[in-house]
mmCIF file of N, CA and C in Angstrom:
data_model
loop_
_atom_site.group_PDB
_atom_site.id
_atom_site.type_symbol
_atom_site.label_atom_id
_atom_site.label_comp_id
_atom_site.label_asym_id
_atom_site.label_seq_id
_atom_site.Cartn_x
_atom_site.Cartn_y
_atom_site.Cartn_z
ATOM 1 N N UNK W 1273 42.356 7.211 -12.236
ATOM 2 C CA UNK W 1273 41.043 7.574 -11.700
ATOM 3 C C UNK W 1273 40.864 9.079 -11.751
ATOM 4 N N UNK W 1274 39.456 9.440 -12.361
ATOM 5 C CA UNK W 1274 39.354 10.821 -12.134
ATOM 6 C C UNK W 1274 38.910 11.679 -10.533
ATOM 7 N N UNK W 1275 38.995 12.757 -10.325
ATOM 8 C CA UNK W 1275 38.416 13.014 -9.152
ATOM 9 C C UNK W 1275 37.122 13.840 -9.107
ATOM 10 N N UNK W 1276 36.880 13.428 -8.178
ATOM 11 C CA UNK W 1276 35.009 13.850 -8.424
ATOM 12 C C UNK W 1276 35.001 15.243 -8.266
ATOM 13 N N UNK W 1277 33.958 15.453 -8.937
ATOM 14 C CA UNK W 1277 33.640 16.790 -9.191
ATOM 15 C C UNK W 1277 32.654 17.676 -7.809
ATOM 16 N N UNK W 1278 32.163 18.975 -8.138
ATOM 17 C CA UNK W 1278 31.741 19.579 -6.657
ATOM 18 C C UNK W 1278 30.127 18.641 -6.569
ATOM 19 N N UNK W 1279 29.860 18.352 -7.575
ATOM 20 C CA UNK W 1279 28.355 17.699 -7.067
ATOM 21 C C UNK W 1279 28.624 16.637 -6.560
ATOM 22 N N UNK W 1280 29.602 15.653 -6.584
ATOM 23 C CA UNK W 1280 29.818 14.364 -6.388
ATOM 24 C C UNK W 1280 30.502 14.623 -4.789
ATOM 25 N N UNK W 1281 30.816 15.629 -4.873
ATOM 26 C CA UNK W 1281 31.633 16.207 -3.569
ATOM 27 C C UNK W 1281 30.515 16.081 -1.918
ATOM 28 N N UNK W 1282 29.507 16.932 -2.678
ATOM 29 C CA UNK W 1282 28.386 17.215 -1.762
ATOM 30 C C UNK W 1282 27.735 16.058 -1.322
ATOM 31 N N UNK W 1283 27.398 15.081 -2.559
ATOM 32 C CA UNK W 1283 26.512 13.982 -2.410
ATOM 33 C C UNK W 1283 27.754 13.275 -1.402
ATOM 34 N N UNK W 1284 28.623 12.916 -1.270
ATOM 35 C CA UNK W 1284 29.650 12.174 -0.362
ATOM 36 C C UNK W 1284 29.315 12.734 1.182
ATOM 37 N N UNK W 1285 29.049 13.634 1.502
ATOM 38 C CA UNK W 1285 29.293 14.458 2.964
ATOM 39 C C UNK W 1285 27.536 14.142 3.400
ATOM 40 N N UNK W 1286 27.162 14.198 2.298
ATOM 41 C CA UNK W 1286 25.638 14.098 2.861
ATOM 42 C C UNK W 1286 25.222 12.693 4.185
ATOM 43 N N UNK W 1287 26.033 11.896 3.436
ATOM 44 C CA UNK W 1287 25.877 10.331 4.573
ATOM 45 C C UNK W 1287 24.659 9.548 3.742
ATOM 46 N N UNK W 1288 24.817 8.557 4.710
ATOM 47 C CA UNK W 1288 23.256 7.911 4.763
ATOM 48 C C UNK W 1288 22.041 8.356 5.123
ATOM 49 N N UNK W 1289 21.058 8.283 3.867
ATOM 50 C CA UNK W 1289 19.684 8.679 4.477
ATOM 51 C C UNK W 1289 19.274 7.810 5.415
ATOM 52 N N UNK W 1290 18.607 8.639 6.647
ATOM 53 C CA UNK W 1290 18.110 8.114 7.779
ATOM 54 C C UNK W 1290 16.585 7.584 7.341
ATOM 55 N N UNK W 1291 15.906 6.759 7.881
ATOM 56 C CA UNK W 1291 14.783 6.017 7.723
ATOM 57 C C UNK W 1291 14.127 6.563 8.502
ATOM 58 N N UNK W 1292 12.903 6.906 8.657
ATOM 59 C CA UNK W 1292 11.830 7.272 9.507
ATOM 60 C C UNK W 1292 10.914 5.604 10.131
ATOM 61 N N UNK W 1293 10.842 5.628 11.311
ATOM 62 C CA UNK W 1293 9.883 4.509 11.706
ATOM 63 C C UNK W 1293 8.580 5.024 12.051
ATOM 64 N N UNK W 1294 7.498 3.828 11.204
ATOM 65 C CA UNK W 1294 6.505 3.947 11.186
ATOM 66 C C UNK W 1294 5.511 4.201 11.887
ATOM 67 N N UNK W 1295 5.771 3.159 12.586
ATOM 68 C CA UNK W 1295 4.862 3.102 14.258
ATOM 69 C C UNK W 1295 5.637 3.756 15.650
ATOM 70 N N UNK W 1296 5.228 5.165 15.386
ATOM 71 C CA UNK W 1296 5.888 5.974 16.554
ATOM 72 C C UNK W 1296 5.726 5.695 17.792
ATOM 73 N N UNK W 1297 4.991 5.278 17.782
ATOM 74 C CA UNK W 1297 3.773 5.191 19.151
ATOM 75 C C UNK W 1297 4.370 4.243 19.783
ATOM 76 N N UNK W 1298 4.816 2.527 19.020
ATOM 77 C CA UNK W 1298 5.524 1.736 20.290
ATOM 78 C C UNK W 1298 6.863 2.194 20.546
ATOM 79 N N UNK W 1299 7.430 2.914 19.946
ATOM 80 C CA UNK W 1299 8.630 2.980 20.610
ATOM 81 C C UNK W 1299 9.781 2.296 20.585
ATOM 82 N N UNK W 1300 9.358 1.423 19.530
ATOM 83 C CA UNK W 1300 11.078 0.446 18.857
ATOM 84 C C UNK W 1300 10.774 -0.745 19.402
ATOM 85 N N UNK W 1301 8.998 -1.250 19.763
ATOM 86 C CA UNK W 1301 8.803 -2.139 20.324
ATOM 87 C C UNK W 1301 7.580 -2.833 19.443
ATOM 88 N N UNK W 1302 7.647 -4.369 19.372
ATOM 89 C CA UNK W 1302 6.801 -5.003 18.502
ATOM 90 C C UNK W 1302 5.413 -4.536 19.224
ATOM 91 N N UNK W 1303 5.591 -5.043 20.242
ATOM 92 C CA UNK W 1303 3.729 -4.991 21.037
ATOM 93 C C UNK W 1303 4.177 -4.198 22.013
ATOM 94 N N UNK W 1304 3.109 -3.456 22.261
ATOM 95 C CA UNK W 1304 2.623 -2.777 23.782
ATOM 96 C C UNK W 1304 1.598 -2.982 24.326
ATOM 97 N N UNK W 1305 1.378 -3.001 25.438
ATOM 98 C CA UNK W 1305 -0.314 -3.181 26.048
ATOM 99 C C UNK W 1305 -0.961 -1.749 26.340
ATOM 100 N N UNK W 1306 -2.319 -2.041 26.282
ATOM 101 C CA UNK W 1306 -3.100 -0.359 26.543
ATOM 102 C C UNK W 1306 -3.854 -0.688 27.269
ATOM 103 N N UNK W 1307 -4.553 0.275 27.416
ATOM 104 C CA UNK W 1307 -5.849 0.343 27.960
ATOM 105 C C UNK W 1307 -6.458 1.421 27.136
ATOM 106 N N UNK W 1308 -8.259 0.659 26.620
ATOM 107 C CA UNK W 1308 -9.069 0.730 25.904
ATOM 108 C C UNK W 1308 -9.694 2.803 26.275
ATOM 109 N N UNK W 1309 -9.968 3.544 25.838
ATOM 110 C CA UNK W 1309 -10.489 4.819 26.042
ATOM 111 C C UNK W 1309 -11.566 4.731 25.736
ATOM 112 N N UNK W 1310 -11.669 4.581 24.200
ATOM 113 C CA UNK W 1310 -12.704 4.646 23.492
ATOM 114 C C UNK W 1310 -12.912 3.805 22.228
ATOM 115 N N UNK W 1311 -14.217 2.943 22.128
ATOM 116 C CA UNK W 1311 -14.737 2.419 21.161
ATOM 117 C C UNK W 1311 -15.473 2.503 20.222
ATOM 118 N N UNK W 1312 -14.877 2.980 19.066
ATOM 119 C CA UNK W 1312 -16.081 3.100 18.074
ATOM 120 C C UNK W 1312 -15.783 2.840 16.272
ATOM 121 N N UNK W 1313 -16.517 3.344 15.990
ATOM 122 C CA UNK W 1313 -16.821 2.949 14.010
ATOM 123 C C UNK W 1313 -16.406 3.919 13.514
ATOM 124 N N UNK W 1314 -16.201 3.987 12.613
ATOM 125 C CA UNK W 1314 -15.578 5.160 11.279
ATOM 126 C C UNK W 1314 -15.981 4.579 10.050
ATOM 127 N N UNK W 1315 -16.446 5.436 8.875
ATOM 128 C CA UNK W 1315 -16.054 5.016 7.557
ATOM 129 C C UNK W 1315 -14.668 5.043 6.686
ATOM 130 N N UNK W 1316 -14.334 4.246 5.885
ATOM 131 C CA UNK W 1316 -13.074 4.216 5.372
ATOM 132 C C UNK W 1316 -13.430 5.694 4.262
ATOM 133 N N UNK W 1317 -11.652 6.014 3.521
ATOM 134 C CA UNK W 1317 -12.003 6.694 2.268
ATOM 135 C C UNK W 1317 -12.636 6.587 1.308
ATOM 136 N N UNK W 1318 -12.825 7.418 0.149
ATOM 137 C CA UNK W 1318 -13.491 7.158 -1.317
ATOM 138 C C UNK W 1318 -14.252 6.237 -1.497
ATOM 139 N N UNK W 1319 -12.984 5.202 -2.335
ATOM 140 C CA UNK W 1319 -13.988 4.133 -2.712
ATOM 141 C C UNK W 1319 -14.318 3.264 -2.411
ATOM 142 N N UNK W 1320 -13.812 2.879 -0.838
ATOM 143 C CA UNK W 1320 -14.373 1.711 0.214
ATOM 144 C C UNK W 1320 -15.768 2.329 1.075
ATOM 145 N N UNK W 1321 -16.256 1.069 1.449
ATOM 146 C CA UNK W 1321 -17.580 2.094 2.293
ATOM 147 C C UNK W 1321 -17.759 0.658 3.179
ATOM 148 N N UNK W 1322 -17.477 1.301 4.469
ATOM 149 C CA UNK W 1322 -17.910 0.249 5.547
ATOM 150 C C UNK W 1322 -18.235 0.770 7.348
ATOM 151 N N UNK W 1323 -18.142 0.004 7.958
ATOM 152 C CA UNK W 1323 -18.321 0.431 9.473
ATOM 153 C C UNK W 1323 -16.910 -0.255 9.841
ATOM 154 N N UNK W 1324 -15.590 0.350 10.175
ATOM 155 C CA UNK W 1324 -14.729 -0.192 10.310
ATOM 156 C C UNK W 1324 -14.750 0.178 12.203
ATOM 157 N N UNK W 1325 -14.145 -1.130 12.710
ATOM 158 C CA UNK W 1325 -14.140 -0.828 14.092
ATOM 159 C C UNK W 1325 -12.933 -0.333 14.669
ATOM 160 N N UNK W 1326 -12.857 0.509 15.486
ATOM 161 C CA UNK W 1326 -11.440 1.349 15.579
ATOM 162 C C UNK W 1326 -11.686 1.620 17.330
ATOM 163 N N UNK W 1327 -10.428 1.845 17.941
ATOM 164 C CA UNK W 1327 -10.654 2.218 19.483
ATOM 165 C C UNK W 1327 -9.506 3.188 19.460
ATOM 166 N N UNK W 1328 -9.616 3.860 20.307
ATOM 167 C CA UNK W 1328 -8.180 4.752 20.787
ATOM 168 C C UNK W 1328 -8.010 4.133 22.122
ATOM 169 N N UNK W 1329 -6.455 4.216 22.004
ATOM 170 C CA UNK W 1329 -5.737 3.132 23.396
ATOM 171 C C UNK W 1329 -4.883 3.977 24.291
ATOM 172 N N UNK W 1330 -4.725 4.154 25.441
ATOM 173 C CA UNK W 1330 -3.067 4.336 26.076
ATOM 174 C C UNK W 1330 -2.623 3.393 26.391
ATOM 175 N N UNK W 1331 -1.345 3.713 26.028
ATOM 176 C CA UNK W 1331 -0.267 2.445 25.948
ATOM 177 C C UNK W 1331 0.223 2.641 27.041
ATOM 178 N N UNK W 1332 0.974 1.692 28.051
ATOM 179 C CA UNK W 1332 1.818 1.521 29.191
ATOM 180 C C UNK W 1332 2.655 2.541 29.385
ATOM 181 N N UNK W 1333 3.065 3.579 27.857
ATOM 182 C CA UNK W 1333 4.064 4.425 28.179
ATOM 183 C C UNK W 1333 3.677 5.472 27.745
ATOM 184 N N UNK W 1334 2.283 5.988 28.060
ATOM 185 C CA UNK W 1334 1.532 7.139 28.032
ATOM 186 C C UNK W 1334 0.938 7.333 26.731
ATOM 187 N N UNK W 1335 1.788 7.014 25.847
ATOM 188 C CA UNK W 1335 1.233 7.606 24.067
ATOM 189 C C UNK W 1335 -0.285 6.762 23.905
ATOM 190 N N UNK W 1336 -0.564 8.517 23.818
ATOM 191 C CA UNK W 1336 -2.669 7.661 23.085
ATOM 192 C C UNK W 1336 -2.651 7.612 21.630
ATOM 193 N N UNK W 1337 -3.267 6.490 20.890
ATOM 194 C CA UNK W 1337 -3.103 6.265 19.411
ATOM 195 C C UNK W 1337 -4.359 5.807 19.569
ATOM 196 N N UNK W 1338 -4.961 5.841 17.940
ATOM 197 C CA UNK W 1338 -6.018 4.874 17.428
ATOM 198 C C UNK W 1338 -5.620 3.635 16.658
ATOM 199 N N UNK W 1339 -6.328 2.669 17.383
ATOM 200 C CA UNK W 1339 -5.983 1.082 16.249
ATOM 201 C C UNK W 1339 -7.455 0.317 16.132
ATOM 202 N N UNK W 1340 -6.998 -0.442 15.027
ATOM 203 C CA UNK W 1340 -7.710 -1.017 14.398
ATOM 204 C C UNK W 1340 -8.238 -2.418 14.763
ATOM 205 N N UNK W 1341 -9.650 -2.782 15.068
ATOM 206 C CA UNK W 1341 -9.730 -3.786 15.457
ATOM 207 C C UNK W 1341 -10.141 -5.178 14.393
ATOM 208 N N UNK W 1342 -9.503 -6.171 14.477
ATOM 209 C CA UNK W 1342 -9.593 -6.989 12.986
ATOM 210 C C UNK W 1342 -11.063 -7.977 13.305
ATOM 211 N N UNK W 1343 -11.335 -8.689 12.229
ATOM 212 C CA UNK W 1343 -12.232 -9.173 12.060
ATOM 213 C C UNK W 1343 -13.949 -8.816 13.016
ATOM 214 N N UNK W 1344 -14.670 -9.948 12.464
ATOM 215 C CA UNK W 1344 -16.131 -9.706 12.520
ATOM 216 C C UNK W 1344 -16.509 -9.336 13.454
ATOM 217 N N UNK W 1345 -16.048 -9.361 14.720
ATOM 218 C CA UNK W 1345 -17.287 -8.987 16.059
ATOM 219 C C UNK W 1345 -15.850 -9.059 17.507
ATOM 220 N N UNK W 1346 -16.422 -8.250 18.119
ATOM 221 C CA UNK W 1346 -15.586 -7.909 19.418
ATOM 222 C C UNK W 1346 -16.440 -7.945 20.796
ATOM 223 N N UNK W 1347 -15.897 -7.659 22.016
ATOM 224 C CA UNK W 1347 -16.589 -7.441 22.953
ATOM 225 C C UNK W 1347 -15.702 -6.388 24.059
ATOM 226 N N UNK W 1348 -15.235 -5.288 22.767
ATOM 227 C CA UNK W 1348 -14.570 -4.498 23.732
ATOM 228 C C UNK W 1348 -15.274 -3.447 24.261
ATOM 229 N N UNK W 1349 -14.535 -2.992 25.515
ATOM 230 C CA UNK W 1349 -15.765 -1.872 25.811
ATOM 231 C C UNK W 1349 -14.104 -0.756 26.003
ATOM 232 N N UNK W 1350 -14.232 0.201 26.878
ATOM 233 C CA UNK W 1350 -13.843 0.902 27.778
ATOM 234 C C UNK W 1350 -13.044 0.385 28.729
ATOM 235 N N UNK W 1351 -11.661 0.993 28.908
ATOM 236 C CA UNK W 1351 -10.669 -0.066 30.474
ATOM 237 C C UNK W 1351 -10.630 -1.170 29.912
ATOM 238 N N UNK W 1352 -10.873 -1.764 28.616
ATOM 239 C CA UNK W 1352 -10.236 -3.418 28.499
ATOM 240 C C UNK W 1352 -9.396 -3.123 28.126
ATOM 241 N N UNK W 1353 -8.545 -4.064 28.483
ATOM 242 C CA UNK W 1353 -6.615 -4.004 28.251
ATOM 243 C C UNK W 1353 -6.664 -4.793 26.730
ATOM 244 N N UNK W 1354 -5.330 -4.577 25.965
ATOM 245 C CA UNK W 1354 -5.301 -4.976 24.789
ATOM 246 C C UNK W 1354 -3.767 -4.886 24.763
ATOM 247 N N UNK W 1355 -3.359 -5.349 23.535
ATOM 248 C CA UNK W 1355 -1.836 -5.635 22.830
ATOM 249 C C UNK W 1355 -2.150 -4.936 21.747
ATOM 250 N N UNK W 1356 -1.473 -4.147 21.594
ATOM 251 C CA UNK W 1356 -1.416 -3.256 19.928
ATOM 252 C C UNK W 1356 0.075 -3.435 19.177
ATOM 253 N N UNK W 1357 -0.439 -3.612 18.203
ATOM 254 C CA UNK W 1357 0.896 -3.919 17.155
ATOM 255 C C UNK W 1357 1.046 -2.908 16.273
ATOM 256 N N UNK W 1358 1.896 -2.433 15.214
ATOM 257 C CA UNK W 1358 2.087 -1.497 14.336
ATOM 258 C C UNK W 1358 1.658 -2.457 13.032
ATOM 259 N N UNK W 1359 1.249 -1.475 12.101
ATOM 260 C CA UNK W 1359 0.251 -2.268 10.609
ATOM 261 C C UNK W 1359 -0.555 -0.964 10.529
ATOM 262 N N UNK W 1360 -0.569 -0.678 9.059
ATOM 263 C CA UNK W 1360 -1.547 0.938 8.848
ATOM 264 C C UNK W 1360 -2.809 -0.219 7.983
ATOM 265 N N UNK W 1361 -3.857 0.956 8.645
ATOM 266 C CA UNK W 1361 -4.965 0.253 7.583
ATOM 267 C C UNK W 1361 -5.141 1.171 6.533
ATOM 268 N N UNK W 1362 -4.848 0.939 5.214
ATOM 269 C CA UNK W 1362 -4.908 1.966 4.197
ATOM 270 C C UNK W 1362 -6.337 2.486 4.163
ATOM 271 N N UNK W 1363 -6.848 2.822 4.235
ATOM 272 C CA UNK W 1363 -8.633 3.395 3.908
ATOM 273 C C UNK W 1363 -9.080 3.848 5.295
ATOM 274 N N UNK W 1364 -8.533 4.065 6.183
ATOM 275 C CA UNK W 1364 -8.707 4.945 7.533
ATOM 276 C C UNK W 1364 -7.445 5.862 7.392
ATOM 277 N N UNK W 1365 -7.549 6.466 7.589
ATOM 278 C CA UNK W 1365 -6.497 8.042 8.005
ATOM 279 C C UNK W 1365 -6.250 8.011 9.030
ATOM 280 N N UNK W 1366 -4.872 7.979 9.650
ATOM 281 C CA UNK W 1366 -4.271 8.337 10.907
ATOM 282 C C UNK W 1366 -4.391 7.067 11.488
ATOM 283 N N UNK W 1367 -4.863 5.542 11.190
ATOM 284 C CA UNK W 1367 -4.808 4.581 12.060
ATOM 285 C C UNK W 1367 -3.749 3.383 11.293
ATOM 286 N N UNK W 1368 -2.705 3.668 12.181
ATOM 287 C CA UNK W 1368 -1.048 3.019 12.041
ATOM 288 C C UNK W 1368 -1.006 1.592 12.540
ATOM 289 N N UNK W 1369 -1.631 1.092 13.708
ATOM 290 C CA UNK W 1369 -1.677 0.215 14.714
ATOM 291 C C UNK W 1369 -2.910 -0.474 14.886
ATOM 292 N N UNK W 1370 -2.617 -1.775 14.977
ATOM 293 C CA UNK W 1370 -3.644 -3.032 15.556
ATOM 294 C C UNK W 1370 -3.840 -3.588 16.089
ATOM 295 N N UNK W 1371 -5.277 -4.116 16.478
ATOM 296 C CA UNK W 1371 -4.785 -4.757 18.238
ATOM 297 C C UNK W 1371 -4.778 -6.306 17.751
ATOM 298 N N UNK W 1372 -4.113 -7.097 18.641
ATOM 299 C CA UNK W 1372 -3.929 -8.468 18.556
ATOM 300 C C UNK W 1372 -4.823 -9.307 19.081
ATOM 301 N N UNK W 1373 -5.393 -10.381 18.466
ATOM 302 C CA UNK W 1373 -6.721 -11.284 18.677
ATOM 303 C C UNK W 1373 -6.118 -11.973 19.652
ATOM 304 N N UNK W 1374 -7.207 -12.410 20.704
ATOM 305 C CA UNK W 1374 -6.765 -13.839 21.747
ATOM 306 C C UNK W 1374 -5.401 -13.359 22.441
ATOM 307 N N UNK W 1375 -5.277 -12.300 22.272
ATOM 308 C CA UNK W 1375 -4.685 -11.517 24.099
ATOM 309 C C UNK W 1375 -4.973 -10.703 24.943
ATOM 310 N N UNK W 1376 -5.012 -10.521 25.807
ATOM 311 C CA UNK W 1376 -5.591 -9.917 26.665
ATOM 312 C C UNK W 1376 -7.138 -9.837 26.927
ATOM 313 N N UNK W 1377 -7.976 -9.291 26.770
ATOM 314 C CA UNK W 1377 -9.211 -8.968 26.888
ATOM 315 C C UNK W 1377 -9.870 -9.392 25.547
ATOM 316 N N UNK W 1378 -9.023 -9.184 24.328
ATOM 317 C CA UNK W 1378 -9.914 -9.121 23.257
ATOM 318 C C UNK W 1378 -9.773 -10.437 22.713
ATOM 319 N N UNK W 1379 -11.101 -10.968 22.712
ATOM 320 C CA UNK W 1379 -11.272 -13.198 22.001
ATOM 321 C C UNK W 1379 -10.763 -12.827 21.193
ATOM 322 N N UNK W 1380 -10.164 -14.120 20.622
ATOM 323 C CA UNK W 1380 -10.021 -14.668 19.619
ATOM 324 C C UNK W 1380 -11.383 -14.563 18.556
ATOM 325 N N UNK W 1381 -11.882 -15.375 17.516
ATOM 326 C CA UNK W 1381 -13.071 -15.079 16.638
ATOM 327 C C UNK W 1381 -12.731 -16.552 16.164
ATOM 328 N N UNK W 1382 -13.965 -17.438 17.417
ATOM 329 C CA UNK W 1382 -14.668 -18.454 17.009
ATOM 330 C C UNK W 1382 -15.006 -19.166 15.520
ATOM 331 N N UNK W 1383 -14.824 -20.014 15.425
ATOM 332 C CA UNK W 1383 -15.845 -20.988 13.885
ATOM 333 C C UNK W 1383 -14.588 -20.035 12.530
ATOM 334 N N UNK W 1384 -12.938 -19.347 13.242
ATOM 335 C CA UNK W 1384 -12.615 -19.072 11.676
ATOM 336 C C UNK W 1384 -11.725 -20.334 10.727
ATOM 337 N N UNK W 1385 -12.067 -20.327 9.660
ATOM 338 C CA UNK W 1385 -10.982 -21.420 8.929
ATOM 339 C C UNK W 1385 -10.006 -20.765 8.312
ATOM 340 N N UNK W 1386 -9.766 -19.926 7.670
ATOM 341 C CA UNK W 1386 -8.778 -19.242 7.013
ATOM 342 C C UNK W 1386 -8.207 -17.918 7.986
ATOM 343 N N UNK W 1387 -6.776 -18.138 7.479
ATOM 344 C CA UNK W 1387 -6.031 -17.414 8.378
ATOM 345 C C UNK W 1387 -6.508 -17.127 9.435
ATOM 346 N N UNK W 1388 -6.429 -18.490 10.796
ATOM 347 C CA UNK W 1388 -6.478 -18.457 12.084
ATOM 348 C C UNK W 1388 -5.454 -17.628 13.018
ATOM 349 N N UNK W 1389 -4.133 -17.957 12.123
ATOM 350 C CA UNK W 1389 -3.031 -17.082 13.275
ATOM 351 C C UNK W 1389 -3.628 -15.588 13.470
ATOM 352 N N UNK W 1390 -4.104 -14.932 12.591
ATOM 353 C CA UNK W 1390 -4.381 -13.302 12.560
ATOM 354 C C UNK W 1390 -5.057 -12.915 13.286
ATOM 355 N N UNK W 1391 -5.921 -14.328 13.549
ATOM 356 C CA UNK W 1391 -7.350 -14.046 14.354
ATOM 357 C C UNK W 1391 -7.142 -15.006 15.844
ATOM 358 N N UNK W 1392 -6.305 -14.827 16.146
ATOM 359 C CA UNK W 1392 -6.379 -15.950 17.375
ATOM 360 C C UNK W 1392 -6.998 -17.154 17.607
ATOM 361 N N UNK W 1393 -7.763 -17.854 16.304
ATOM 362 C CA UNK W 1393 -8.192 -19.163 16.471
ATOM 363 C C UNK W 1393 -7.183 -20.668 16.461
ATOM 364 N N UNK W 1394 -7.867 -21.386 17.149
ATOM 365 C CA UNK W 1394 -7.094 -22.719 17.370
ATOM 366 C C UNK W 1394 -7.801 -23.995 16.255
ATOM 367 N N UNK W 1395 -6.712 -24.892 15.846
ATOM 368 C CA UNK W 1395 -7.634 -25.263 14.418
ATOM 369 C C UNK W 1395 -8.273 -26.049 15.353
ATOM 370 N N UNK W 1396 -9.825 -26.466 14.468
ATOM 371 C CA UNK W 1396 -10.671 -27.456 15.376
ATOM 372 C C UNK W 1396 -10.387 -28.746 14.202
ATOM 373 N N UNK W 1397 -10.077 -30.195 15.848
ATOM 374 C CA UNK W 1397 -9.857 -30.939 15.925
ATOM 375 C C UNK W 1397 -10.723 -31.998 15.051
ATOM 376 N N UNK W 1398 -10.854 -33.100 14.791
ATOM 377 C CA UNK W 1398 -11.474 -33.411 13.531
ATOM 378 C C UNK W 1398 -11.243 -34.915 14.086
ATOM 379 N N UNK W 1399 -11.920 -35.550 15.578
ATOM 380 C CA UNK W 1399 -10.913 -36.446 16.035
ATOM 381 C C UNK W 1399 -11.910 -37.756 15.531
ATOM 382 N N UNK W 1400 -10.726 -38.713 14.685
ATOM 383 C CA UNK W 1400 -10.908 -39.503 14.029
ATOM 384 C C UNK W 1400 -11.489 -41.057 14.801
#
């Protein structure tokens, strides 16, 4: 066997690259609960163009973030409590985190057929 040389030397001492985690904000935790600050719309980047709905939250352990609220229609205001999860929405800037349908304060979204789990719907019954 030969012995490694000074570059091979360096790369050895260096270690393992450390990973950065994404969602700073929970804290090494799937969900956190908040409370609602503020509610409002943004447009996405470039070449998307929409009214995306977005709130800024404090979480149980002080950190304020903005997340993303999913599908068609909400009834959040101000002081409603929520569950936020980590998930970036690519075409908003700076919004890492999402809130979860059919917990806490925020419904579920009525009449959906496709991908119910995302949206907190329950399948409707079809009773024979």
């Amino acid at each position: 066997m030969s012995k490694p040389n000074i570059n091979q030397w360096f790369n050895r001492s260096k270690g393992k690259k450390q990973t950065k985690a994404k969602s700073v904000g929970l804290r090494g935790c799937p969900q956190k609960r908040g409370v609602c600050l503020k509610v409002f719309v943004c447009s996405p980047k470039k070449p998307n163009s929409a009214r995306r709905k977005v709130v800024k939250v404090r979480l149980s352990n002080k950190v304020k973030l903005t997340a993303y609220i999913p599908g068609q229609v909400h009834r959040l205001q101000e002081h409603s409590q929520v569950l936020v999860r980590g998930g970036r929405i690519p075409d908003l800037p700076g919004v890492k985190y999402r809130l979860i349908r059919n917990k806490l304060d925020l419904e579920g979204l009525p009449g959906r057929k496709t991908s119910r789990s995302k949206y907190g719907t329950k399948k409707i019954d079809k009773g024979c």
